[in-house]
Coordinates of C-alpha atoms and ligand atoms in Angstrom, one line a residue:
X1 CA 18.8 -18.6 3.4
X2 CA 21.0 -21.0 1.4
X3 CA 18.4 -23.7 0.8
X4 CA 15.3 -21.5 0.3
X5 CA 13.5 -21.8 -2.8
X6 CA 10.6 -19.7 -4.1
X7 CA 8.3 -22.8 -3.8
X8 CA 9.4 -23.6 -0.2
X9 CA 6.0 -22.1 1.1
X10 CA 4.2 -25.1 -0.3
X11 CA 5.5 -27.1 2.6
X12 CA 3.5 -25.1 5.0
X13 CA -0.3 -24.4 5.5
X14 CA -1.2 -21.5 3.3
X15 CA -4.2 -19.5 4.3
X16 CA -6.4 -17.5 2.0
X17 CA -5.7 -19.3 -1.2
X18 CA -8.0 -19.9 -4.1
X19 CA -9.4 -23.4 -4.6
X20 CA -8.8 -24.1 -8.2
X21 CA -10.8 -26.7 -10.0
X22 CA -7.8 -27.9 -12.2
X23 CA -4.3 -28.2 -11.0
X24 CA -3.1 -28.8 -14.4
X25 CA -4.7 -25.6 -15.7
X26 CA -2.9 -23.5 -12.7
X27 CA 0.4 -25.3 -13.3
X28 CA 0.3 -24.2 -17.0
X29 CA -0.3 -20.6 -16.1
X30 CA 2.3 -20.7 -13.5
X31 CA 4.8 -21.9 -16.3
X32 CA 3.7 -19.2 -18.6
X33 CA 4.2 -16.4 -15.9
X34 CA 7.4 -17.7 -14.9
X35 CA 8.8 -17.0 -18.5
X36 CA 7.4 -13.5 -18.7
X37 CA 9.7 -10.6 -17.9
X38 CA 9.9 -9.0 -14.4
X39 CA 7.9 -5.8 -13.9
X40 CA 10.4 -4.1 -11.6
X41 CA 14.2 -4.4 -11.4
X42 CA 16.6 -5.2 -8.5
X43 CA 18.0 -1.8 -8.7
X44 CA 14.8 -0.1 -8.2
X45 CA 14.1 -2.6 -5.2
X46 CA 17.5 -1.9 -3.6
X47 CA 16.8 1.9 -4.1
X48 CA 13.7 1.7 -2.2
X49 CA 15.2 -0.3 0.6
X50 CA 17.9 2.3 1.3
X51 CA 15.3 5.1 1.1
X52 CA 13.2 3.1 3.8
X53 CA 16.4 3.0 6.0
X54 CA 16.3 6.6 6.0
X55 CA 12.6 6.8 7.0
X56 CA 13.3 4.4 9.8
X57 CA 15.7 7.0 11.3
X58 CA 13.0 9.8 10.9
X59 CA 15.0 11.6 8.0
X60 CA 12.2 10.8 5.5
X61 CA 8.7 9.9 5.3
X62 CA 6.9 6.9 3.6
X63 CA 3.5 7.8 2.0
X64 CA 1.9 4.4 1.0
X65 CA -1.6 4.6 -0.5
X66 CA -4.0 3.4 -3.1
X67 CA -7.1 1.1 -3.5
X68 CA -8.1 -1.5 -1.1
X69 CA -8.5 -3.8 -4.0
X70 CA -7.7 -2.6 -7.7
X71 CA -9.9 -4.2 -10.2
X72 CA -9.1 -5.0 -13.9
X73 CA -11.8 -2.6 -15.1
X74 CA -10.1 0.3 -13.4
X75 CA -6.9 -0.1 -15.6
X76 CA -7.8 3.2 -17.4
X77 CA -6.1 6.4 -17.9
X78 CA -8.3 8.7 -15.6
X79 CA -8.3 6.2 -12.7
X80 CA -4.6 5.8 -12.8
X81 CA -3.7 9.5 -13.2
X82 CA -6.1 10.5 -10.5
X83 CA -4.5 8.2 -8.1
X84 CA -1.1 9.4 -9.0
X85 CA -2.3 13.0 -9.0
X86 CA -3.7 12.8 -5.2
X87 CA -0.5 10.9 -4.0
X88 CA 1.6 13.5 -5.7
X89 CA -0.3 16.4 -4.1
X90 CA -0.3 14.7 -0.6
X91 CA 3.5 14.3 -1.0
X92 CA 3.9 17.9 -1.8
X93 CA 1.9 19.0 1.3
X94 CA 4.0 16.5 3.5
X95 CA 7.4 17.6 2.1
X96 CA 6.6 21.2 2.5
X97 CA 5.3 20.6 6.1
X98 CA 7.4 18.0 7.5
X99 CA 10.6 19.3 5.8
X100 CA 11.5 15.7 4.8
X101 CA 12.0 13.7 1.7
X102 CA 8.9 11.8 1.0
X103 CA 8.9 8.3 -0.5
X104 CA 5.9 7.6 -2.7
X105 CA 4.7 3.9 -2.6
X106 CA 1.4 3.1 -4.4
X107 CA -0.9 0.3 -3.5
X108 CA -1.0 -0.1 -7.3
X109 CA 0.0 -2.4 -10.3
X110 CA -0.7 -5.6 -8.6
X111 CA -3.2 -5.2 -5.7
X112 CA -5.6 -7.5 -7.1
X113 CA -5.9 -10.4 -4.4
X114 CA -7.9 -10.0 -1.1
X115 CA -8.0 -12.0 2.0
X116 CA -11.7 -12.5 3.1
X117 CA -13.1 -13.1 6.6
X118 CA -15.3 -16.0 5.3
X119 CA -14.5 -18.5 2.5
X120 CA -18.1 -18.4 1.2
X121 CA -20.9 -15.8 1.0
X122 CA -24.7 -16.6 1.3
X123 CA -27.4 -14.6 -0.2
X124 CA -31.0 -15.7 -0.2
X125 CA -30.1 -19.1 0.8
X126 CA -27.6 -19.5 -2.0
X127 CA -24.0 -20.1 -0.9
X128 CA -21.1 -19.3 -3.1
X129 CA -17.2 -18.9 -2.9
X130 CA -16.4 -15.5 -1.6
X131 CA -15.1 -12.8 -4.0
X132 CA -11.2 -12.7 -3.5
X133 CA -10.0 -10.1 -5.9
X134 CA -9.9 -9.8 -9.7
X135 CA -6.6 -11.9 -9.6
X136 CA -8.8 -14.9 -8.7
X137 CA -12.4 -14.7 -9.5
X138 CA -15.2 -12.2 -10.4
X139 CA -17.3 -10.1 -7.9
X140 CA -20.6 -11.0 -9.5
X141 CA -22.8 -13.3 -7.4
X142 CA -23.1 -16.1 -9.8
X143 CA -21.5 -19.6 -9.7
X144 CA -19.7 -18.9 -12.9
X145 CA -18.0 -15.7 -11.6
X146 CA -16.9 -17.1 -8.3
X147 CA -15.0 -20.2 -9.8
X148 CA -11.4 -19.3 -9.5
X149 CA -9.8 -19.0 -13.0
X150 CA -6.1 -19.3 -13.2
X151 CA -6.0 -17.3 -16.5
X152 CA -6.9 -14.3 -14.3
X153 CA -3.3 -14.5 -13.0
X154 CA -2.0 -13.8 -16.5
X155 CA -4.5 -10.9 -17.0
X156 CA -3.4 -9.6 -13.6
X157 CA 0.2 -9.6 -14.6
X158 CA -0.9 -7.9 -17.8
X159 CA -2.9 -5.1 -16.0
X160 CA -0.1 -4.5 -13.5
X161 CA 2.5 -4.2 -16.5
X162 CA 0.1 -1.7 -18.3
X163 CA -0.4 0.3 -15.2
X164 CA 3.3 0.3 -14.2
X165 CA 4.3 1.4 -17.9
X166 CA 1.8 4.4 -17.7
X167 CA 3.2 5.4 -14.3
X168 CA 6.7 5.2 -15.6
X169 CA 6.0 7.2 -18.5
X170 CA 4.2 9.9 -16.6
X171 CA 6.9 9.9 -13.8
X172 CA 9.6 10.6 -16.5
X173 CA 8.9 14.0 -17.7
X174 CA 6.2 16.7 -18.5
X175 CA 3.5 15.4 -16.1
X176 CA 6.0 15.0 -13.2
X177 CA 7.7 18.3 -13.8
X178 CA 7.6 20.2 -10.3
X179 CA 7.7 23.5 -12.4
X180 CA 4.0 22.6 -13.4
X181 CA 2.3 21.3 -10.4
X182 CA -1.0 22.5 -12.1
X183 CA -0.6 19.1 -13.9
X184 CA -1.6 17.4 -10.7
X185 CA -4.7 19.4 -10.1
X186 CA -7.9 17.5 -9.8
X187 CA -11.2 19.1 -10.6
X188 CA -11.9 19.9 -6.7
X189 CA -9.0 22.1 -6.5
X190 CA -11.2 24.9 -7.7
X191 CA -14.2 24.3 -5.4
X192 CA -12.8 22.9 -2.4
X193 CA -12.4 24.5 1.1
X194 CA -8.8 23.1 1.1
X195 CA -7.9 24.7 -2.3
X196 CA -6.5 28.0 -0.9
X197 CA -4.3 26.1 1.5
X198 CA -3.0 23.6 -1.1
X199 CA -2.4 26.5 -3.6
X200 CA -0.4 28.4 -0.9
X201 CA 1.7 25.4 -0.3
X202 CA 2.5 24.8 -4.1
X203 CA 3.1 28.6 -4.5
X204 CA 5.7 28.5 -1.6
X205 CA 7.3 25.4 -3.2
X206 CA 7.4 27.1 -6.4
X207 CA 9.3 30.3 -5.1
X208 CA 11.7 28.0 -3.3
X209 CA 12.4 26.2 -6.6
X210 CA 13.0 29.5 -8.5
X211 CA 15.2 30.7 -5.7
X212 CA 17.4 27.5 -5.8
X213 CA 17.6 27.6 -9.6
X214 CA 18.7 31.3 -9.6
X215 CA 21.4 30.2 -7.3
X216 CA 22.3 27.5 -9.6
X217 CA 21.7 25.0 -6.9
X218 CA 18.8 22.9 -8.1
X219 CA 19.4 19.6 -9.9
X220 CA 17.1 19.7 -12.9
X221 CA 17.1 16.1 -13.4
X222 CA 15.5 15.6 -10.0
X223 CA 12.9 18.1 -10.3
X224 CA 11.6 17.2 -13.8
X225 CA 10.8 13.7 -12.8
X226 CA 9.5 12.0 -9.7
X227 CA 10.3 8.5 -8.1
X228 CA 7.3 6.4 -7.6
X229 CA 7.4 2.7 -6.1
X230 CA 4.7 0.0 -6.2
X231 CA 3.5 -2.3 -3.5
X232 CA 0.8 -4.8 -3.1
X233 CA -0.3 -7.6 -0.5
X234 CA 1.7 -10.7 -1.4
X235 CA -1.4 -12.9 -0.8
X236 CA -1.5 -15.3 -3.6
X237 CA 1.7 -17.2 -3.4
X238 CA 1.7 -19.1 -6.7
X239 CA 1.7 -15.7 -8.3
X240 CA 4.5 -14.3 -6.2
X241 CA 6.4 -17.5 -6.6
X242 CA 6.4 -17.3 -10.4
X243 CA 7.7 -13.7 -10.5
X244 CA 10.4 -14.5 -7.9
X245 CA 13.8 -14.7 -9.7
X246 CA 17.6 -14.6 -9.3
X247 CA 19.2 -11.6 -11.0
X248 CA 22.8 -11.6 -12.4
X249 CA 25.5 -10.1 -10.1
X250 CA 23.4 -10.1 -6.9
X251 CA 22.8 -12.9 -4.4
X252 CA 19.5 -14.1 -3.3
X253 CA 16.0 -14.0 -4.9
X254 CA 13.9 -10.9 -5.8
X255 CA 10.1 -10.7 -6.0
X256 CA 10.1 -8.8 -9.3
X257 CA 6.2 -8.2 -9.4
X258 CA 6.5 -5.2 -7.1
X259 CA 9.0 -3.2 -5.2
X260 CA 7.5 -3.9 -1.7
X261 CA 5.1 -6.9 -1.2
X262 CA 3.5 -7.0 2.2
X263 CA 1.9 -9.6 4.5
X264 CA -1.7 -9.1 5.5
X265 CA -2.7 -9.4 9.1
X266 CA -4.6 -12.6 8.4
X267 CA -1.7 -14.5 7.1
X268 CA 1.2 -13.4 9.4
X269 CA 1.4 -16.6 11.5
X270 CA 5.1 -17.4 12.3
X271 CA 4.8 -21.1 11.0
X272 CA 2.5 -20.3 7.9
X273 CA 3.2 -20.5 4.2
X274 CA 3.4 -16.5 3.8
X275 CA 6.2 -16.1 6.3
X276 CA 8.2 -18.9 4.9
X277 CA 7.8 -17.3 1.2
X278 CA 8.7 -13.8 2.5
X279 CA 11.6 -14.9 4.6
X280 CA 13.6 -15.8 1.5
X281 CA 13.3 -12.8 -0.7
X282 CA 15.6 -9.6 -0.8
X283 CA 12.9 -7.0 -1.4
X284 CA 12.0 -4.8 1.5
X285 CA 8.8 -6.4 3.0
X286 CA 5.8 -4.9 4.8
X287 CA 3.9 -6.9 7.5
X288 CA 0.6 -5.8 9.2
X289 CA 0.6 -5.6 12.9
X290 CA -2.5 -5.7 15.1
X291 CA -4.0 -5.9 18.6
X292 CA -4.1 -9.7 18.5
X293 CA -0.2 -10.1 18.2
X294 CA 1.7 -11.1 21.3
X295 CA 5.2 -9.8 22.2
X296 CA 6.7 -13.2 21.0
X297 CA 4.8 -13.2 17.7
X298 CA 6.0 -9.9 16.6
X299 CA 9.6 -10.6 17.9
X300 CA 9.4 -13.8 15.8
X301 CA 8.3 -11.8 12.8
X302 CA 11.3 -9.3 13.2
X303 CA 13.8 -12.2 13.5
X304 CA 12.3 -14.3 10.6
X305 CA 11.9 -11.3 8.2
X306 CA 15.0 -9.3 9.0
X307 CA 17.5 -12.1 10.4
X308 CA 20.5 -9.8 9.4
X309 CA 19.2 -6.5 10.7
X310 CA 19.4 -5.1 7.2
X311 CA 18.5 -1.4 7.2
X312 CA 15.3 -0.5 5.4
X313 CA 14.4 -4.2 5.2
X314 CA 11.3 -4.5 7.4
X315 CA 8.2 -2.1 7.5
X316 CA 5.8 -2.8 10.4
X317 CA 2.4 -1.4 9.5
X318 CA 0.4 -1.1 12.5
X319 CA -3.5 -1.0 12.4
X320 CA -5.3 -1.2 15.7
X321 CA -8.3 1.1 15.5
X322 CA -8.7 4.4 17.4
X323 CA -9.8 2.6 20.6
X324 CA -7.1 0.1 20.8
X325 CA -3.9 1.8 19.7
X326 CA -3.1 3.2 23.2
X327 CA -3.4 -0.2 24.8
X328 CA -1.2 -2.2 22.2
X329 CA 1.3 0.1 20.4
X330 CA 3.5 0.9 23.5
X331 CA 3.8 -2.8 24.3
X332 CA 4.6 -3.8 20.7
X333 CA 7.1 -1.0 20.4
X334 CA 9.1 -2.3 23.4
X335 CA 8.8 -5.9 22.3
X336 CA 10.5 -4.9 19.1
X337 CA 13.0 -2.8 20.8
X338 CA 14.2 -5.8 22.8
X339 CA 15.1 -7.6 19.5
X340 CA 17.7 -4.8 19.1
X341 CA 16.7 -4.7 15.2
X342 CA 15.7 -1.8 13.2
X343 CA 12.4 -1.4 11.7
X344 CA 10.4 1.2 9.8
X345 CA 7.2 1.8 11.8
X346 CA 4.3 3.1 9.8
X347 CA 0.6 3.6 10.7
X348 CA -2.4 2.3 8.8
X349 CA -5.3 4.1 10.4
X350 CA -7.7 2.4 8.0
X351 CA -8.1 -1.2 8.8
X352 CA -8.8 -1.0 12.7
X353 CA -11.6 1.5 12.0
X354 CA -14.0 -0.2 9.7
X355 CA -17.6 -0.2 10.7
X356 CA -21.0 -0.9 9.2
X357 CA -23.8 1.6 9.0
X358 CA -27.6 0.9 9.7
X359 CA -28.2 0.6 6.1
X360 CA -25.4 -1.9 5.5
X361 CA -22.5 0.3 4.1
X362 CA -19.0 -0.7 5.2
X363 CA -17.5 2.6 6.2
X364 CA -14.8 4.5 8.3
X365 CA -15.0 7.8 10.0
X366 CA -12.5 10.4 9.1
X367 CA -12.4 11.3 12.8
X368 CA -11.4 7.8 13.9
X369 CA -8.8 7.5 11.2
X370 CA -7.3 10.9 12.2
X371 CA -7.5 9.9 15.8
X372 CA -5.6 6.8 15.4
X373 CA -2.8 8.6 13.4
X374 CA -2.5 11.4 15.9
X375 CA -2.3 8.8 18.7
X376 CA 0.2 7.0 16.7
X377 CA 2.5 10.1 16.4
X378 CA 2.3 10.9 20.2
X379 CA 2.8 7.2 21.3
X380 CA 5.9 6.8 19.2
X381 CA 7.2 10.1 20.3
X382 CA 6.7 9.2 24.0
X383 CA 8.4 5.7 23.5
X384 CA 11.5 7.3 21.9
X385 CA 10.6 5.5 18.7
X386 CA 9.8 6.9 15.1
X387 CA 6.7 6.9 13.2
X388 CA 8.2 6.9 9.8
X389 CA 5.1 7.0 7.5
X390 CA 1.5 6.4 6.8
X391 CA -0.6 3.9 4.8
X392 CA -3.9 4.8 3.4
X393 CA -6.6 3.4 1.4
X394 CA -7.6 6.2 -1.0
X395 CA -8.6 7.1 -4.5
X396 CA -8.2 10.3 -6.7
X397 CA -11.8 10.0 -7.6
X398 CA -14.8 11.7 -6.1
X399 CA -16.3 8.6 -4.1
X400 CA -18.4 8.5 -1.0
X401 CA -17.2 5.8 1.1
X402 CA -15.8 7.3 4.3
X403 CA -17.8 9.4 6.6
X404 CA -16.8 12.9 7.8
X405 CA -13.9 15.3 6.5
X406 CA -14.4 18.9 5.7
X407 CA -17.3 18.5 3.4
X408 CA -19.3 16.6 6.2
X409 CA -20.1 13.6 4.2
X410 CA -22.7 11.7 6.6
X411 CA -24.1 8.2 6.5
X412 CA -26.9 9.1 4.2
X413 CA -24.6 10.6 1.6
X414 CA -22.6 7.4 1.3
X415 CA -25.0 6.1 -1.5
X416 CA -24.2 8.9 -4.0
X417 CA -20.9 7.3 -5.1
X418 CA -20.1 4.2 -3.1
X419 CA -18.0 2.2 -5.6
X420 CA -15.6 0.1 -3.6
X421 CA -15.9 -3.8 -4.0
X422 CA -14.1 -4.2 -0.6
X423 CA -13.0 -1.6 1.9
X424 CA -14.0 2.2 2.0
X425 CA -11.4 4.6 0.8
X426 CA -10.7 8.2 1.4
X427 CA -11.9 10.3 -1.5
X428 CA -9.4 12.9 -3.0
X429 CA -10.5 15.6 -0.7
X430 CA -10.4 13.6 2.4
X431 CA -7.1 12.2 1.5
X432 CA -5.6 15.8 1.0
X433 CA -7.2 16.9 4.2
X434 CA -5.6 14.0 6.0
X435 CA -2.1 15.1 4.6
X436 CA -2.6 18.5 5.8
X437 CA -3.8 17.2 9.2
X438 CA -0.8 15.1 9.6
X439 CA 1.5 18.2 9.1
X440 CA -0.6 20.1 11.6
X441 CA -0.1 17.5 14.1
X442 CA 3.4 17.0 13.6
X443 CA 4.0 20.8 14.0
X444 CA 2.2 20.8 17.2
Ligands
PEP1 C1 -5.6 -4.3 3.4 O1 -4.5 -3.7 3.5 O2 -6.5 -4.2 2.6 C2 -6.0 -5.5 4.4 C3 -6.7 -6.4 4.2 O3 -5.4 -5.2 5.6 P1 -5.1 -6.1 6.9 O4 -4.3 -7.3 6.5 O5 -4.3 -5.2 7.9 O6 -6.5 -6.5 7.5
CO2 CO1 -8.4 -3.0 2.7

């Protein structure tokens, strides 16, 4: 893309953008952001891309997960460590059960902007702009909170940097040491039905580790630290643009705000601003794929986002709903096959399975999520394709947002700890159960 520039998207219609009262104030913030250091490096981005290429072949498995929307107030030690812990625990279960390397990719350190189904929200006759995530405005239903404030872009960059700094420190030693998986225990480990199964897996892995070390075959530097990558929806294009840079000794532009930005389902039109922006960056990129996509549309996405058929470049994140996957996934797999390009397919069993309870809670049923996942595994196998990973909205905390799971959470139980501002997340126990269920299904 010789003439592509980070602001090329501005010539195209951009959906889901904030309406700032002052263009001057916005420009000033973008200038400041453009001077601040990158959050990630091109080496890390390229390393993730090569690992994703192995997942596309079925030799590794991608675990992508985290909040639907991070918020600034949750930039705290317990929230970050709990999220890291549950992702590490799930990855141990998957490594053990699938016998594959697991690539850990958080929806973290930048997941602050949200697409909304309506631009405004009306309560008791009062209409205000919708909440679009902490990067843009505030969730409180007041005119002040809902006005988009560009200074939030700087605060979001700061929160992302703080989160990433903490994750990097934790990943590097001590906490991440596989010899001490007890560091990753969450409170529930001692009072959950799943505890025994998880502890058995950890015990198994510890003995294998000891065995390898006795033989002198284990590389300690790999075992004392973990690799962890970040991702967020690249929705707010001014923010993404300001962090898109050239680097020495490599060609092209890198989005240095995250390792893998993805395009949401609502902003994936071929002629839209998001596709224009994403077509020019070197990062591996994700795009959400759903039932409303035609064969031509998905083929256009593959050709535009991975014109050179670069391995590991494109992740197709499909999200249909348990009722719709059987109708649409085989068709879309075949359409992509006809492009003769390699992609990494992963399943997001969350976003097609959202419903609202009689008392007004937005929720998802564990059984529908699991059903979509199981069907995804079966369909890819039947089509001779590979399901190379999963994408979850989850938290390491004890929330009550999704119905079902081993503890049998029902619709009445949702009010106990319903905390999400946007979509319902699996709690720690449901998330671990999901990892065990994936292994169980893959073995069958
Ligand atoms: C999301 O991942 O939070 C999201 C909004 O998903 P989708 O674009 O698939 O609706
Ligand atoms: Co969501």
